mmCIF file of C-alpha atoms and ligand atoms in Angstrom:
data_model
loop_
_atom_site.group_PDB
_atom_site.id
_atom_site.type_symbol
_atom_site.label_atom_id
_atom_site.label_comp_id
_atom_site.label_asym_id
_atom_site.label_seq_id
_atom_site.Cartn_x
_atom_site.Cartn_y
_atom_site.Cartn_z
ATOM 1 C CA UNK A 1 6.915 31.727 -15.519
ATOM 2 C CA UNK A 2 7.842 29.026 -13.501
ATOM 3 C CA UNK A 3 6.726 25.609 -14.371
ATOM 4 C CA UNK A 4 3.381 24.294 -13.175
ATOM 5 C CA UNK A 5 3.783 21.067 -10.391
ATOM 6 C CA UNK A 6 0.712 20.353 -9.684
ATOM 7 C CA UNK A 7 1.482 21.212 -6.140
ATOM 8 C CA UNK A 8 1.525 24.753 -5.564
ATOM 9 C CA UNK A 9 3.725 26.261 -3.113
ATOM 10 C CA UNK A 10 2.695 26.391 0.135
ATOM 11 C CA UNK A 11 0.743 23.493 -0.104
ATOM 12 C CA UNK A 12 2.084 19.942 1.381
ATOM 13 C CA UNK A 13 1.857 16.448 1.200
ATOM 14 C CA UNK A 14 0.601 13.499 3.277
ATOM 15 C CA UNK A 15 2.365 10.400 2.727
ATOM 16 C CA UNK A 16 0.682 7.203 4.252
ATOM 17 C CA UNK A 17 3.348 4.890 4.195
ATOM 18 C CA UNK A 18 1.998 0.891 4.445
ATOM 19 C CA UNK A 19 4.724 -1.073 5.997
ATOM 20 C CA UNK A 20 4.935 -5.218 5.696
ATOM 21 C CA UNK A 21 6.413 -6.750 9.075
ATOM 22 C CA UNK A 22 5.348 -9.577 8.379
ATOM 23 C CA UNK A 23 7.595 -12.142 10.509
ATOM 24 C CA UNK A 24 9.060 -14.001 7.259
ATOM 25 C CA UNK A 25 11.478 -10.996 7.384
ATOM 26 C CA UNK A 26 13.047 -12.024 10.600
ATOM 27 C CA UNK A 27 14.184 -15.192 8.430
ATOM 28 C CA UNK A 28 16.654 -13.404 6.160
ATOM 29 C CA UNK A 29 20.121 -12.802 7.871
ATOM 30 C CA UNK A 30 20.669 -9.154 8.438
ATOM 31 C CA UNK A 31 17.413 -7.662 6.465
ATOM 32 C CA UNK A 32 15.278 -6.396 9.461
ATOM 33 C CA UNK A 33 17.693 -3.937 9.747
ATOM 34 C CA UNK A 34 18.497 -2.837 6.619
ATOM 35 C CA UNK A 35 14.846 -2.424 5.621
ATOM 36 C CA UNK A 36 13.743 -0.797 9.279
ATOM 37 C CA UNK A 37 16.131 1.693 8.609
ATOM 38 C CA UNK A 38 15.297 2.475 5.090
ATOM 39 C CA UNK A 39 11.357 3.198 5.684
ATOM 40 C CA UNK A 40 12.170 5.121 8.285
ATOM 41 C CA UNK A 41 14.975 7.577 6.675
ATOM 42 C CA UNK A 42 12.651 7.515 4.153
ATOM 43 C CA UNK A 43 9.930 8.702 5.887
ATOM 44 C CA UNK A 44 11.981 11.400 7.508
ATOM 45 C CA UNK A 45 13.253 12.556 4.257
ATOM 46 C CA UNK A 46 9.511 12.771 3.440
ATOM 47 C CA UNK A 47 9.042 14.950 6.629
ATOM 48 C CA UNK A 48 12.717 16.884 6.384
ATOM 49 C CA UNK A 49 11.520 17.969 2.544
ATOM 50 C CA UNK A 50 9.114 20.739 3.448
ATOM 51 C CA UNK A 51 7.281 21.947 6.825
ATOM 52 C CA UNK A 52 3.843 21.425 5.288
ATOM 53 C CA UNK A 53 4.749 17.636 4.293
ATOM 54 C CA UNK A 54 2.680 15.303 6.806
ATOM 55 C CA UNK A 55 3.068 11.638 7.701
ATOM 56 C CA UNK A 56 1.721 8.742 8.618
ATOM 57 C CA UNK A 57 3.132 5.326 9.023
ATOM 58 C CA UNK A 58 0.936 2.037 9.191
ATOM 59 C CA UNK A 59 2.598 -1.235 9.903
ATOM 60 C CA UNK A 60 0.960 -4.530 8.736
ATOM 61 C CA UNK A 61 1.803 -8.237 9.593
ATOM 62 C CA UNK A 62 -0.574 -11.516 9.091
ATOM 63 C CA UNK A 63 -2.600 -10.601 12.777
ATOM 64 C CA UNK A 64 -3.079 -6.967 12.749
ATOM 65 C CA UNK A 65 -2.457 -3.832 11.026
ATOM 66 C CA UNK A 66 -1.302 -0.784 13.210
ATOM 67 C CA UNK A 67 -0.566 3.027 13.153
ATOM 68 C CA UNK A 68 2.925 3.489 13.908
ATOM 69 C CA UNK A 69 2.816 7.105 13.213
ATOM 70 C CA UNK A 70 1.020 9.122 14.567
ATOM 71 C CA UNK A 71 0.411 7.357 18.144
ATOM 72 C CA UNK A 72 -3.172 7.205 19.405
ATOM 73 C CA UNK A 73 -1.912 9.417 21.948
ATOM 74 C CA UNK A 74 1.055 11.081 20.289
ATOM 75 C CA UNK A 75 -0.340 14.426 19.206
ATOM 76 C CA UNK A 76 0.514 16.426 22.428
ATOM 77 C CA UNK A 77 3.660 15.644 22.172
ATOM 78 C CA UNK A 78 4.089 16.831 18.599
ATOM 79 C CA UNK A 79 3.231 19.903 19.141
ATOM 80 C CA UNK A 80 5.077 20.759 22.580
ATOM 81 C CA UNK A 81 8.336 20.205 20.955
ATOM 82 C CA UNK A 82 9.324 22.795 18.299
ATOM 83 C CA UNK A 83 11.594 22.634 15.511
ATOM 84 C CA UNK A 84 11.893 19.720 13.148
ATOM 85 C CA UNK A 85 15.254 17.589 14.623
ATOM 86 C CA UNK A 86 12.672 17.044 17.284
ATOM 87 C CA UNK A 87 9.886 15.959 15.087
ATOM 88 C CA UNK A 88 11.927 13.629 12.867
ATOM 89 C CA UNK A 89 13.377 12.036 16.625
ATOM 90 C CA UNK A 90 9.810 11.605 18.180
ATOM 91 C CA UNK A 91 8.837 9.759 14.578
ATOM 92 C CA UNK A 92 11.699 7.086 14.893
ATOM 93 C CA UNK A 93 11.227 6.659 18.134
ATOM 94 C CA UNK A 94 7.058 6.669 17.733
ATOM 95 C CA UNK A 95 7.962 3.635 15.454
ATOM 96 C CA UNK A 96 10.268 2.112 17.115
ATOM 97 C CA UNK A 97 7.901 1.663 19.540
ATOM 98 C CA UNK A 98 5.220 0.344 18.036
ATOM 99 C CA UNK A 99 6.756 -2.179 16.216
ATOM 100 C CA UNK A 100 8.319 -3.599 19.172
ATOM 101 C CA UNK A 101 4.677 -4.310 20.330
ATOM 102 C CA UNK A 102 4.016 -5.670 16.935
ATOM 103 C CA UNK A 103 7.176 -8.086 16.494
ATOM 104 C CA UNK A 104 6.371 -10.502 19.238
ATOM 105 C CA UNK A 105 4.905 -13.127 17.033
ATOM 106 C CA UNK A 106 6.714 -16.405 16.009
ATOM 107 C CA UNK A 107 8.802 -16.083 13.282
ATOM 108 C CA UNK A 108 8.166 -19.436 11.516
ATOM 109 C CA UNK A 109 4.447 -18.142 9.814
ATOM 110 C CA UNK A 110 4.758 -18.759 6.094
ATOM 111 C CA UNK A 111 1.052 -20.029 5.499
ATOM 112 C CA UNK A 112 -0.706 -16.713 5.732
ATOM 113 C CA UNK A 113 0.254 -13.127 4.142
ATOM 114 C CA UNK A 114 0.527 -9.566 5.845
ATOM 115 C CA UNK A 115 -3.110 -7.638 6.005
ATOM 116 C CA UNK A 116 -2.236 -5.217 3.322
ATOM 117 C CA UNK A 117 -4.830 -4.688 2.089
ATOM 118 C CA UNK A 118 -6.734 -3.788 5.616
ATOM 119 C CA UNK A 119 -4.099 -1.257 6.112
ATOM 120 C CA UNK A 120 -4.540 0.477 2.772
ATOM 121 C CA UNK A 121 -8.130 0.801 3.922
ATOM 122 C CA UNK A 122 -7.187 2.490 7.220
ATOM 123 C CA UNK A 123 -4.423 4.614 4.796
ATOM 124 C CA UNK A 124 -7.170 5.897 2.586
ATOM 125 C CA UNK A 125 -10.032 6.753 5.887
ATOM 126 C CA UNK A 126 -7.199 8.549 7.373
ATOM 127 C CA UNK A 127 -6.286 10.338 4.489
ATOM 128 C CA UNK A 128 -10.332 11.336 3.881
ATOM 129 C CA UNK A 129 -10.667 12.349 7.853
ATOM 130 C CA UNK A 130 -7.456 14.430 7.563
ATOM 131 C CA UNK A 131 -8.956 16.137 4.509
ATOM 132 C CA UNK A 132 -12.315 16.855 6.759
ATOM 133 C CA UNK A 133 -10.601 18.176 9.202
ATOM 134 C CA UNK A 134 -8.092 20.503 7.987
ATOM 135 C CA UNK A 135 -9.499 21.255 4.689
ATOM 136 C CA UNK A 136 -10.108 25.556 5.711
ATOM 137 C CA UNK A 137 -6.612 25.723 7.466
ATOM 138 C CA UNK A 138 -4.229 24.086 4.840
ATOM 139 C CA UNK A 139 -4.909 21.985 1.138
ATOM 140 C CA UNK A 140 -2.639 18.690 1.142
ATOM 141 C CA UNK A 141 -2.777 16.281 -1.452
ATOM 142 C CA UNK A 142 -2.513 13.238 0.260
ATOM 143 C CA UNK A 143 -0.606 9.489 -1.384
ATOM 144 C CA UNK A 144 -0.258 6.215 -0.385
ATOM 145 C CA UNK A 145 3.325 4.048 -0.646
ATOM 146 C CA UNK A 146 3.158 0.397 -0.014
ATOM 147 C CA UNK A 147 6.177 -1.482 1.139
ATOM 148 C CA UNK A 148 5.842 -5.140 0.927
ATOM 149 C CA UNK A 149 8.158 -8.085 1.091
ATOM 150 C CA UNK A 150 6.364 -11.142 1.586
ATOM 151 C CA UNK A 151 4.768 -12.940 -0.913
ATOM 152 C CA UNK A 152 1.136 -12.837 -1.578
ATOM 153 C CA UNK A 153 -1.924 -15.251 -2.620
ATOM 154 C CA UNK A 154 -5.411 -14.082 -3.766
ATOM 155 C CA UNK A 155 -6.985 -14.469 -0.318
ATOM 156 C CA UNK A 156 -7.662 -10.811 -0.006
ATOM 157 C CA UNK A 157 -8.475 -10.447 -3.672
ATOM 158 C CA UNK A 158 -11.653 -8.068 -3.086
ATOM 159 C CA UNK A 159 -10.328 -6.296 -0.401
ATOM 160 C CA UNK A 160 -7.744 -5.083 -2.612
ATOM 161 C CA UNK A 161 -10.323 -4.473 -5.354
ATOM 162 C CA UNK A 162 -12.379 -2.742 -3.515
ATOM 163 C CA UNK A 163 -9.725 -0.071 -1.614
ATOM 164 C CA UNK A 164 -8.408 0.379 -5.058
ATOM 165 C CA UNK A 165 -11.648 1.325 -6.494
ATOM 166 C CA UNK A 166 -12.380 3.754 -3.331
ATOM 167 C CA UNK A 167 -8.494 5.185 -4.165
ATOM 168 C CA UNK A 168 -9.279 5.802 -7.057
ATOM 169 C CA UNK A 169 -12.657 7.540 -6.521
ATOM 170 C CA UNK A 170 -10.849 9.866 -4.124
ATOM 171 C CA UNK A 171 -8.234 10.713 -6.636
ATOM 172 C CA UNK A 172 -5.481 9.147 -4.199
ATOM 173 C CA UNK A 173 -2.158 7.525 -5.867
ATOM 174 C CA UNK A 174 -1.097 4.220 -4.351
ATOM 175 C CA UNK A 175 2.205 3.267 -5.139
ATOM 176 C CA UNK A 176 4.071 0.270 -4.442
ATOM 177 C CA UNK A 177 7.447 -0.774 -3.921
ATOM 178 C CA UNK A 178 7.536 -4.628 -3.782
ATOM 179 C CA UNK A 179 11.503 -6.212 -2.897
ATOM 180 C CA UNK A 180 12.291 -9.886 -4.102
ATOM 181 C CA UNK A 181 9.664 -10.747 -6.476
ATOM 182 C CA UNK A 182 6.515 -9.251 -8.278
ATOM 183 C CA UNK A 183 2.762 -8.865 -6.886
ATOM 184 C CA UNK A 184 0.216 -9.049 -9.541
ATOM 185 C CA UNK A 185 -2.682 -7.548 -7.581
ATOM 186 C CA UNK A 186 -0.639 -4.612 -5.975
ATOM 187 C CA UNK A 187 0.497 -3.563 -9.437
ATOM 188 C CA UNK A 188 -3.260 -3.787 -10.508
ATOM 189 C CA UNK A 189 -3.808 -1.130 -7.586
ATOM 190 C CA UNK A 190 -0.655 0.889 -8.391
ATOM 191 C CA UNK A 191 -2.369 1.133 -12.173
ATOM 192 C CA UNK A 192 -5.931 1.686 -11.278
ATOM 193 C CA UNK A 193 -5.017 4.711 -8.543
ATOM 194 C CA UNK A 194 -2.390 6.286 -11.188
ATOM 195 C CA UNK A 195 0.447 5.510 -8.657
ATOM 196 C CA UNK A 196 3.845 3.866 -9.602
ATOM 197 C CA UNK A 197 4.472 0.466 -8.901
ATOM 198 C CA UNK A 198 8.151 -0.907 -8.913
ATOM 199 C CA UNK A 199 10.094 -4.540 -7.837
ATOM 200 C CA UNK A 200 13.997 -4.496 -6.336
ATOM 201 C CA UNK A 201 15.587 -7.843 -5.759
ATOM 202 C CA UNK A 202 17.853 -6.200 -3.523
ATOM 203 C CA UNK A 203 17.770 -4.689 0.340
ATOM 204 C CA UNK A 204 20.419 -2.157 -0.277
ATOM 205 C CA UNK A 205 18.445 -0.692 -3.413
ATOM 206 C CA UNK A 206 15.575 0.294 -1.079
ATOM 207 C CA UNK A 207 16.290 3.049 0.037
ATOM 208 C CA UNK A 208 17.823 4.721 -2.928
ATOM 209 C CA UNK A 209 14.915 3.573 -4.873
ATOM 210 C CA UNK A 210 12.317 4.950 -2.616
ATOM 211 C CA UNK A 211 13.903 8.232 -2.781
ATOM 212 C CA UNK A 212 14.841 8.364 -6.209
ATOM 213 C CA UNK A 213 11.289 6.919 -7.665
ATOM 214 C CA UNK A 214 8.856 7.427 -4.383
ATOM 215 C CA UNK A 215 9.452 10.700 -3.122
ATOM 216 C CA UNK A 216 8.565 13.091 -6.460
ATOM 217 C CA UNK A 217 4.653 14.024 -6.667
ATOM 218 C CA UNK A 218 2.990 12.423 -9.241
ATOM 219 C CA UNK A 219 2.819 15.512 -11.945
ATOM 220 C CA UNK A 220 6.665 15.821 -11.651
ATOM 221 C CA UNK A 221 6.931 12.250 -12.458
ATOM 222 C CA UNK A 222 5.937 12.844 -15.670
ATOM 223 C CA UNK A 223 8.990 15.164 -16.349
ATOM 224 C CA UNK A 224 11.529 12.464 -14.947
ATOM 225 C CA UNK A 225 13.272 9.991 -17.323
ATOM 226 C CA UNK A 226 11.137 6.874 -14.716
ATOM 227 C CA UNK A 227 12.080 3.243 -16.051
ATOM 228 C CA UNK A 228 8.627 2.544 -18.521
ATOM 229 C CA UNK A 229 5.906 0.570 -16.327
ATOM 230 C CA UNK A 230 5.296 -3.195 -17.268
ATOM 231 C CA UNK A 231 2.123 -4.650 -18.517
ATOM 232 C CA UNK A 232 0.160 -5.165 -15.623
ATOM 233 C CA UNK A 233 -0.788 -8.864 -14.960
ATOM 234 C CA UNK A 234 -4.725 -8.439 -14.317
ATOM 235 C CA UNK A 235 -5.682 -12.021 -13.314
ATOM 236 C CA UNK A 236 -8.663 -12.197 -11.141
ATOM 237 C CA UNK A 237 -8.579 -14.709 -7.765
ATOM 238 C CA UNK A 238 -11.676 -17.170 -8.336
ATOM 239 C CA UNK A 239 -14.111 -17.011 -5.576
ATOM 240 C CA UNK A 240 -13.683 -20.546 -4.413
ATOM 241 C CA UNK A 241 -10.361 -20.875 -3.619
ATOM 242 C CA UNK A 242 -8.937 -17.363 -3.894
ATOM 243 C CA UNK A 243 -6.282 -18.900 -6.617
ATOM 244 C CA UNK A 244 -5.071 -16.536 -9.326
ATOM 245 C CA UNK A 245 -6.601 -17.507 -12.789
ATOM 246 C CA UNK A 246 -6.099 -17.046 -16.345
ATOM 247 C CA UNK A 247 -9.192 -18.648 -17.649
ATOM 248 C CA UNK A 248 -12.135 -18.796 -15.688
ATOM 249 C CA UNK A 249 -15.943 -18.914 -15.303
ATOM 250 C CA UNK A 250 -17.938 -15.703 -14.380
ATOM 251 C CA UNK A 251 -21.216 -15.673 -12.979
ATOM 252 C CA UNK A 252 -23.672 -13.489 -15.543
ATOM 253 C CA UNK A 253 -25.468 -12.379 -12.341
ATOM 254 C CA UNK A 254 -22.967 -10.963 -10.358
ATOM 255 C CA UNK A 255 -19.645 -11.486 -12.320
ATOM 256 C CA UNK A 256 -18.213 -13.820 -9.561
ATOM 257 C CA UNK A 257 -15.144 -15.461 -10.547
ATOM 258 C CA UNK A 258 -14.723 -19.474 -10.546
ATOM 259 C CA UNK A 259 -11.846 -21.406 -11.601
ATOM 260 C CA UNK A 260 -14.004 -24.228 -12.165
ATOM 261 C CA UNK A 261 -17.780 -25.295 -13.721
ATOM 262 C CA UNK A 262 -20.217 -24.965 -10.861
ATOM 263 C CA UNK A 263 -23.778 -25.370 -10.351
ATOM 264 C CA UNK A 264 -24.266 -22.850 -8.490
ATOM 265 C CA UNK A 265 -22.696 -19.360 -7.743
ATOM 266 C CA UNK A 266 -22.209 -19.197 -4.026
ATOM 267 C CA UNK A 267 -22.491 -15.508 -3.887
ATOM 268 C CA UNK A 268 -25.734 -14.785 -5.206
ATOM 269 C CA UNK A 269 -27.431 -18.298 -5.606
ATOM 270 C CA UNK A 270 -28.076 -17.929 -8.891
ATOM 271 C CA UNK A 271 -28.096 -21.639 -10.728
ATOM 272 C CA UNK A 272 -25.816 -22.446 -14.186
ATOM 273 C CA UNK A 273 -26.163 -24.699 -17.109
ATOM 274 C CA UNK A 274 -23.168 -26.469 -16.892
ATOM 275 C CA UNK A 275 -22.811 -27.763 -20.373
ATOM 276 C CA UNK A 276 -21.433 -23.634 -21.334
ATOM 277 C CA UNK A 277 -17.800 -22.873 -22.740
ATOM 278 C CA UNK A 278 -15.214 -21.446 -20.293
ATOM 279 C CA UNK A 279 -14.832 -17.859 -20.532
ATOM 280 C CA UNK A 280 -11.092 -15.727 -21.432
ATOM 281 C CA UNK A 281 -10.237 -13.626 -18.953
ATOM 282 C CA UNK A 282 -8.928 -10.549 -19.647
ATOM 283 C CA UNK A 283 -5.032 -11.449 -18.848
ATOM 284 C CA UNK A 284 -2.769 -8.749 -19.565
ATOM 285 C CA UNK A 285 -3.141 -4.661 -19.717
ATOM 286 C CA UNK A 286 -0.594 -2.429 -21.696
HETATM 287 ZN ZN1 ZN B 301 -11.247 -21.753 -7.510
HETATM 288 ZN ZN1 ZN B 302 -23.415 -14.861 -9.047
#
């Protein structure tokens, strides 16, 4: 009997793959290429893997968040062309593209982070439309991977929050692959969706990483020797000045977070005695 996968044969996979642009990159000597050129082998080893696998490719910098794959306008041409050289061509070039459009943007922008969140949103209501729409013709279980490189503050601390909790009711895995550095509130996603989150320090690990650690569906993962995940660093942002905290005060109305006393909780007006003790956060999760 062969062993059970979780996937059963026949049945595919969408990947939504979350790409950072986010114009820091341009500022490290010889990186755009190396990491271009890894998401996108990636994502047509994703596609080369099995005819049922589907794809789609959303880029994200600090202005806008956009599909790179599939185009607006790019199903026709899908299916005129047959066989899968074709496919895996129209895909780079599809990118390409795109993110030509999207890299026209100064490069020196260090005071505001990529819209990752945003575009995890538009991962997950593509992933449920796709899932409406082809649900009688063929089952796919559907993922998300984020790629991201820049580093990130708690300004879009409920936005994240709030896609992860949606992930998670739809029973989609967002994993993360982070490069130079870690990202508390994408490993709290990777962790509350059951994906994988992982950090490289280096460029030329990408690649290998994302194929090695990315590309397996999540019940196979259990049956590979993966490095163990870390404790999770589950710091909320405070409310006032989206700053992540370890100790904080939390509104008994609404649970909104404040790194400070206030007298009053600007979200739903309710008034505090300010003589109380601060509250412990919860800090870290095995
Ligand atoms: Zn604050
Ligand atoms: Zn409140």
């Amino acid at each position: 009997m062969p062993p059970s996968t979780g996937i059963m044969a026949g049945e595919g996979c969408l990947l939504v793959m979350v790409v950072d642009v986010h114009p820091q990159l341009a500022l490290h000597e010889g990186m755009v290429q190396s990491y271009l050129s890894s998401c996108i082998s990636f994502a047509n080893f994703h596609l080369a893997t099995s005819v049922k696998n589907r794809l789609a490719v959303i880029a994200a910098n600090h202005l806008e968040t956009r599909f790179l794959y599939p185009q607006k306008n790019g199903e026709k041409a899908d299916r005129q062309k047959d066989g899968r050289l074709e496919l895996l061509s129209h895909v780079d070039e599809s990118i390409m593209e795109e993110l030509r459009i999207m890299m026209y943007h100064d490069a020196k922008v260090e005071q505001t982070e990529s819209l990752i969140s945003g575009a995890i949103g538009r991962g997950l209501l593509y992933i449920k439309r796709h899932e409406r729409e082809d649900q009688i013709v063929n089952k796919i279980h559907a993922r998300i991977l984020v790629i991201k490189i820049s580093s990130d503050t708690g300004s879009q601390y409920l936005n994240y929050i709030n896609t992860y909790l949606t992930a998670q009711k739809i029973n989609t895995a967002i994993d993360v692959c982070v490069i130079g550095g870690d990202c508390g509130l994408l490993q709290q996603g990777a962790d509350i969706s059951g994906g994988y989150y992982h950090s490289i320090q280096d460029m030329s690990q990408l690649l290998q990483s994302l194929i090695l650690m990315y590309q397996p569906d999540i019940s196979v993962r259990k049956r590979l020797n993966a490095p163990p995940p870390d404790s999770v660093d589950y710091r909320a942002a405070c409310f006032c000045h989206r700053t992540l905290v370890d100790m904080g005060n939390v509104c008994s109305n609404c649970l909104s977070v404040y790194c400070k006393a206030v007298p009053l909780c600007s979200t739903c007006n309710v008034i505090f005695q300010t003589d109380r003790p601060l509250m412990k956060l919860p800090k870290k999760k095995k």
